[in-house]
XYZ file of C-alpha atoms in Angstrom:
378
model
C 0.715 118.377 -13.098
C 1.692 115.947 -10.431
C -0.151 112.681 -10.092
C -1.743 111.746 -6.852
C -0.717 108.428 -5.127
C -4.143 106.967 -5.791
C -3.849 107.479 -9.581
C -0.420 105.917 -9.896
C -0.360 102.363 -11.425
C 0.303 99.458 -9.138
C 3.667 97.726 -9.276
C 3.505 94.659 -11.517
C 4.154 91.141 -10.025
C 7.633 89.704 -10.431
C 7.462 86.377 -12.443
C 11.064 85.711 -12.677
C 12.046 82.063 -13.158
C 14.078 80.228 -10.506
C 17.801 80.034 -10.979
C 19.125 77.273 -13.173
C 20.497 74.095 -11.580
C 24.264 73.893 -11.329
C 25.971 72.123 -14.235
C 28.496 69.441 -13.605
C 32.003 70.552 -14.003
C 32.918 67.708 -16.355
C 31.612 64.674 -18.221
C 33.839 62.453 -16.319
C 32.338 63.203 -12.897
C 28.860 62.548 -14.165
C 29.826 59.020 -15.336
C 31.513 58.388 -11.972
C 28.313 59.369 -10.137
C 26.203 57.039 -12.249
C 28.547 54.116 -11.575
C 28.242 54.760 -7.797
C 24.460 55.025 -8.017
C 24.145 51.850 -10.055
C 26.306 49.963 -7.572
C 24.329 51.208 -4.677
C 21.016 50.251 -6.224
C 22.371 46.859 -7.215
C 23.228 45.968 -3.574
C 20.244 47.604 -1.803
C 17.521 46.360 -4.165
C 18.684 42.866 -4.548
C 15.602 40.416 -4.695
C 16.100 37.078 -2.848
C 15.753 33.882 -4.759
C 12.399 32.081 -4.106
C 12.404 28.388 -3.546
C 8.978 26.774 -3.665
C 8.279 23.866 -1.281
C 8.656 20.348 -2.644
C 5.104 19.298 -1.875
C 3.346 21.741 -4.207
C 2.801 18.662 -6.438
C 2.826 15.141 -4.967
C 6.010 13.230 -5.743
C 5.957 9.928 -7.356
C 7.614 7.181 -5.240
C 8.507 3.794 -6.564
C 7.822 0.918 -4.121
C 8.287 -2.836 -4.052
C 5.529 -4.757 -5.694
C 2.526 -5.294 -3.373
C 1.914 -8.939 -2.259
C 0.700 -11.429 -4.912
C -2.287 -13.291 -3.510
C -3.453 -16.701 -4.727
C -7.218 -16.388 -4.889
C -7.716 -20.162 -4.512
C -5.859 -20.224 -1.154
C -7.776 -17.055 0.149
C -10.157 -19.283 2.274
C -7.527 -21.736 3.405
C -6.917 -21.511 7.216
C -3.229 -22.542 6.801
C -2.578 -19.732 4.295
C -1.354 -16.229 5.370
C -2.919 -14.688 2.333
C -5.583 -12.853 4.215
C -3.090 -11.242 6.692
C -1.093 -10.148 3.712
C -4.136 -8.504 2.126
C -5.065 -6.620 5.306
C -1.502 -5.341 5.813
C -1.151 -4.247 2.186
C -4.477 -2.313 1.935
C -3.759 -0.616 5.314
C -0.322 0.557 4.026
C -0.843 1.327 0.324
C -4.545 0.577 -0.307
C -4.052 -2.208 -2.872
C -2.654 -5.731 -3.622
C -2.342 -8.128 -6.565
C -4.411 -11.165 -7.268
C -3.506 -14.237 -9.310
C -5.260 -17.602 -10.049
C -8.541 -15.987 -9.744
C -10.341 -18.501 -11.986
C -11.381 -16.169 -14.915
C -10.415 -17.576 -18.224
C -8.006 -15.431 -20.251
C -10.037 -15.729 -23.401
C -12.994 -14.148 -21.696
C -10.766 -11.090 -20.753
C -9.137 -10.884 -24.139
C -12.433 -10.933 -26.023
C -13.882 -8.159 -23.829
C -10.784 -6.017 -24.411
C -10.924 -6.563 -28.164
C -14.526 -5.522 -28.326
C -13.856 -2.511 -26.161
C -11.312 -1.265 -28.711
C -14.121 -0.678 -31.225
C -15.769 1.891 -28.947
C -12.896 4.306 -29.362
C -12.962 3.942 -33.195
C -16.308 5.814 -33.389
C -16.020 9.187 -34.991
C -16.130 12.334 -32.724
C -19.626 13.459 -33.977
C -21.136 10.140 -32.750
C -19.312 10.276 -29.515
C -20.829 13.633 -28.640
C -24.199 12.057 -28.420
C -23.051 9.880 -25.524
C -20.738 12.354 -23.712
C -20.754 12.469 -19.930
C -22.373 15.834 -19.767
C -24.022 17.132 -17.523
C -21.785 15.883 -14.662
C -24.574 13.788 -13.124
C -24.631 11.519 -16.104
C -22.625 8.497 -14.987
C -22.044 6.822 -18.290
C -20.567 7.504 -21.729
C -17.448 9.165 -23.154
C -15.327 11.443 -20.916
C -14.891 14.932 -22.349
C -11.323 15.849 -23.416
C -9.539 18.272 -21.077
C -8.682 20.746 -23.716
C -5.685 19.150 -25.362
C -5.502 19.548 -29.143
C -4.579 16.527 -31.212
C -1.384 17.114 -33.136
C -0.867 15.778 -36.602
C 0.061 12.156 -36.423
C -0.237 12.023 -32.576
C -3.460 11.514 -30.687
C -4.426 11.832 -27.081
C -2.583 10.115 -24.422
C -5.578 8.233 -23.156
C -9.331 8.172 -23.741
C -12.053 7.100 -21.321
C -15.513 5.377 -21.562
C -17.705 4.486 -18.627
C -19.873 1.411 -19.077
C -22.708 0.339 -16.777
C -25.803 -1.830 -16.803
C -28.586 0.492 -17.814
C -31.309 0.883 -20.418
C -30.269 4.393 -21.113
C -26.718 3.722 -22.061
C -27.982 0.643 -24.198
C -30.399 2.842 -26.131
C -28.029 5.604 -26.767
C -25.097 3.335 -27.772
C -27.268 1.163 -30.064
C -28.391 4.295 -31.879
C -24.815 5.143 -32.893
C -23.206 1.709 -32.961
C -25.979 -0.966 -33.264
C -24.201 -4.129 -34.080
C -20.850 -3.478 -32.307
C -22.381 -2.434 -29.014
C -24.575 -5.436 -28.610
C -21.462 -7.681 -28.920
C -19.373 -5.479 -26.695
C -22.159 -5.284 -23.943
C -22.676 -9.075 -23.955
C -19.012 -9.718 -23.412
C -18.780 -7.012 -20.695
C -21.764 -8.594 -18.902
C -20.144 -12.033 -18.943
C -16.809 -10.639 -17.621
C -18.535 -8.492 -14.990
C -20.325 -11.565 -13.549
C -16.998 -13.221 -12.989
C -15.455 -10.159 -11.613
C -18.283 -9.759 -9.123
C -17.898 -13.308 -7.803
C -14.111 -12.632 -7.242
C -14.806 -9.249 -5.581
C -17.560 -10.794 -3.407
C -15.314 -13.321 -1.883
C -12.520 -10.843 -1.275
C -14.807 -8.319 0.475
C -16.415 -11.104 2.598
C -12.976 -12.173 3.814
C -12.064 -8.507 4.655
C -15.401 -7.779 6.524
C -15.099 -11.051 8.572
C -11.717 -9.651 10.018
C -13.235 -6.344 11.056
C -14.898 -5.564 14.476
C -18.624 -6.418 14.269
C -21.025 -3.638 13.894
C -18.576 -0.765 13.717
C -19.957 2.804 13.934
C -18.879 3.419 10.332
C -20.928 0.531 8.890
C -24.058 2.555 8.679
C -22.113 5.344 7.096
C -21.141 3.264 4.080
C -22.349 5.446 1.322
C -23.634 4.400 -2.035
C -22.336 7.673 -3.450
C -23.769 10.238 -5.838
C -26.187 8.052 -7.614
C -24.249 4.865 -6.917
C -25.587 2.046 -9.124
C -23.768 -1.098 -7.912
C -21.090 -2.133 -10.389
C -19.696 -0.291 -13.377
C -16.589 -0.267 -15.424
C -14.115 2.511 -16.642
C -12.679 1.465 -20.020
C -9.444 3.233 -20.966
C -7.544 3.404 -24.296
C -3.847 4.136 -23.994
C -2.287 5.488 -27.185
C 0.890 4.164 -28.599
C 4.284 5.911 -29.076
C 3.510 8.960 -27.039
C 6.272 11.571 -26.503
C 7.692 11.734 -22.923
C 6.693 15.368 -22.628
C 3.136 14.630 -23.549
C 2.842 11.647 -21.301
C 4.265 13.686 -18.358
C 1.712 16.507 -18.926
C -1.144 14.186 -19.232
C 0.011 12.206 -16.084
C -0.015 15.379 -13.988
C -3.351 16.278 -15.220
C -4.669 12.794 -14.305
C -3.190 13.080 -10.809
C -4.825 16.334 -10.109
C -8.178 15.290 -11.609
C -8.247 11.993 -9.632
C -7.301 13.538 -6.370
C -9.958 16.250 -6.718
C -12.753 14.272 -8.453
C -11.949 10.699 -7.920
C -14.485 8.113 -9.266
C -18.088 9.139 -9.750
C -19.129 5.759 -8.524
C -19.034 5.021 -4.817
C -17.622 1.510 -4.437
C -16.135 -1.043 -2.135
C -13.391 -2.458 -4.274
C -11.934 -1.688 -7.734
C -10.514 -4.623 -9.824
C -8.127 -3.413 -12.540
C -7.547 -5.494 -15.721
C -4.288 -4.153 -16.965
C -2.077 -6.998 -18.235
C 0.936 -5.705 -20.081
C 1.103 -2.338 -18.344
C 4.610 -0.837 -17.734
C 3.661 0.630 -14.400
C 0.721 0.976 -12.002
C 0.143 4.217 -10.155
C -1.774 4.489 -6.924
C -3.017 7.930 -5.930
C -4.279 9.078 -2.581
C -4.440 12.391 -0.831
C -1.384 11.499 1.232
C 0.986 10.351 -1.600
C 1.514 8.857 -5.007
C 3.216 5.482 -5.366
C 3.921 3.297 -8.414
C 5.125 -0.240 -9.035
C 5.469 -2.785 -11.915
C 2.540 -5.190 -11.799
C 3.059 -8.885 -12.412
C 1.926 -10.465 -15.576
C -1.675 -11.761 -15.674
C -2.306 -10.314 -12.168
C -5.384 -8.276 -11.242
C -4.624 -5.163 -9.147
C -7.247 -4.618 -6.439
C -7.627 -1.097 -4.812
C -9.779 -0.093 -1.899
C -12.797 2.007 -2.406
C -14.465 4.585 -0.147
C -17.112 2.069 1.131
C -14.412 -0.233 2.531
C -12.568 2.621 4.051
C -15.723 3.710 5.880
C -16.434 0.085 6.889
C -13.051 -0.186 8.512
C -13.275 3.061 10.287
C -10.469 4.586 8.262
C -8.118 1.598 8.871
C -7.909 0.713 5.162
C -6.866 3.448 2.698
C -9.129 4.588 -0.140
C -6.984 4.969 -3.235
C -7.427 5.305 -7.046
C -5.329 3.268 -9.352
C -4.370 3.830 -12.912
C -2.183 1.651 -15.260
C 0.554 3.369 -17.380
C 1.765 2.013 -20.774
C 5.080 3.154 -22.069
C 6.666 2.433 -25.497
C 3.974 0.295 -26.812
C 3.797 -0.094 -30.609
C -0.031 -0.596 -30.491
C -2.879 1.019 -28.575
C -3.716 -0.742 -25.345
C -7.038 -1.161 -23.453
C -7.391 -1.466 -19.751
C -10.442 -1.708 -17.499
C -11.348 -0.801 -13.943
C -14.335 -2.676 -12.499
C -16.034 -0.892 -9.614
C -17.769 -3.277 -7.134
C -20.401 -2.445 -4.564
C -21.914 -5.406 -2.627
C -25.733 -5.577 -2.819
C -25.990 -5.331 1.003
C -24.733 -1.744 0.848
C -26.839 -0.790 -2.204
C -29.397 1.977 -1.427
C -32.873 0.389 -1.126
C -34.501 3.572 -2.625
C -35.247 3.104 -6.373
C -32.512 4.976 -8.214
C -32.187 5.834 -11.920
C -28.645 4.797 -12.860
C -28.733 7.154 -15.765
C -29.444 10.328 -13.756
C -28.359 9.398 -10.222
C -31.543 10.733 -8.780
C -34.589 9.073 -6.963
C -37.479 8.492 -9.185
C -41.236 8.632 -8.414
C -43.643 6.274 -10.219
C -46.718 7.563 -12.151
C -49.064 6.072 -9.579
C -47.386 7.945 -6.767
C -47.541 11.157 -8.740
C -51.307 10.594 -9.259
C -51.964 9.957 -5.680
C -50.017 13.061 -4.632
C -51.987 15.163 -7.117
C -55.312 13.892 -5.758
C -54.274 14.607 -2.196
C -53.137 18.151 -2.998
C -56.442 18.800 -4.943
C -58.506 17.732 -1.905
C -56.437 19.833 0.523
C -56.879 22.871 -1.788
C -60.695 22.468 -1.861
C -60.936 22.050 1.896
C -58.796 25.269 2.488
C -61.053 27.175 -0.036
C -64.145 25.964 1.710
C -62.882 26.868 5.212
C -61.732 30.315 3.985
C -65.141 31.094 2.425
C -67.003 29.684 5.467
C -65.363 31.857 8.022
């Protein structure tokens, strides 16, 4: 019996695999092809060498020592001291001062007393750490470096100021030592302020009267007049660690600067190997003279001069010392530029007395009752 076309099974699909790829005729030709391909890729995919610009990080430039000014001749009409000061602070933002009338014993006793601050154990220091940031006194927090066995931090920092808050906190952790230290610092600061006042007066007398910038002289973020940064420089530090810490200090100072707005900074750094001056335009260093104070220009003086004088930040460097060294940076702000608003030096914020708060509460209460009466009436 014949099958009809409709009943016949459909033709199955053809799932044959594609033909195989051709095989190389010999192993030798394969190796030759690989060599040609490798050479081609090597020449066509060559990545150019990248050369970063030199000014990614500011370069250190050594300069001749700034002029050494005799303080006793500053007011003399026959001396060219003032012209040297004005020229130096316009170029590099600093100069050196000698014969300034402060007894060496007064300075040495303050430095010796300051060394005791850095002998306090870490657990006591944490109670007087500069945290939160608006706290303007106390120990500076470490920047994450771990102390190695037998080798401490390159430098440590403590900010001292006149203030009841700092006195209470320090006397709680170092009762006898802090009273002695604070007394010596107060005595030295009084002498420093007299020197700074005379220098600033001489500078201001040689500026155009009533400049547009004079009213813009800022007292800063909670500026409190005069304060002091006390530094401990560790002995026998490795060159690698000193270099790393120095780079950190440069970046930190250029970004953060000093928390105190100031007119002048007077650096007590006798025995330092170098003195570094940082600004946003460069980084210079020199070897300070023995027993000289290094004076740097602050933001207030730059504003007063209309930008003529350069605001810089200075830092002494000690190398190859067999003992720890202490240096101090006194920040001076003249009373005439101090903000007349009552300021709390410990918090850097305006304070309102209890009587003012009581008056404000009474006024707000009366206003509230008047508004309620008017609302109910209408």
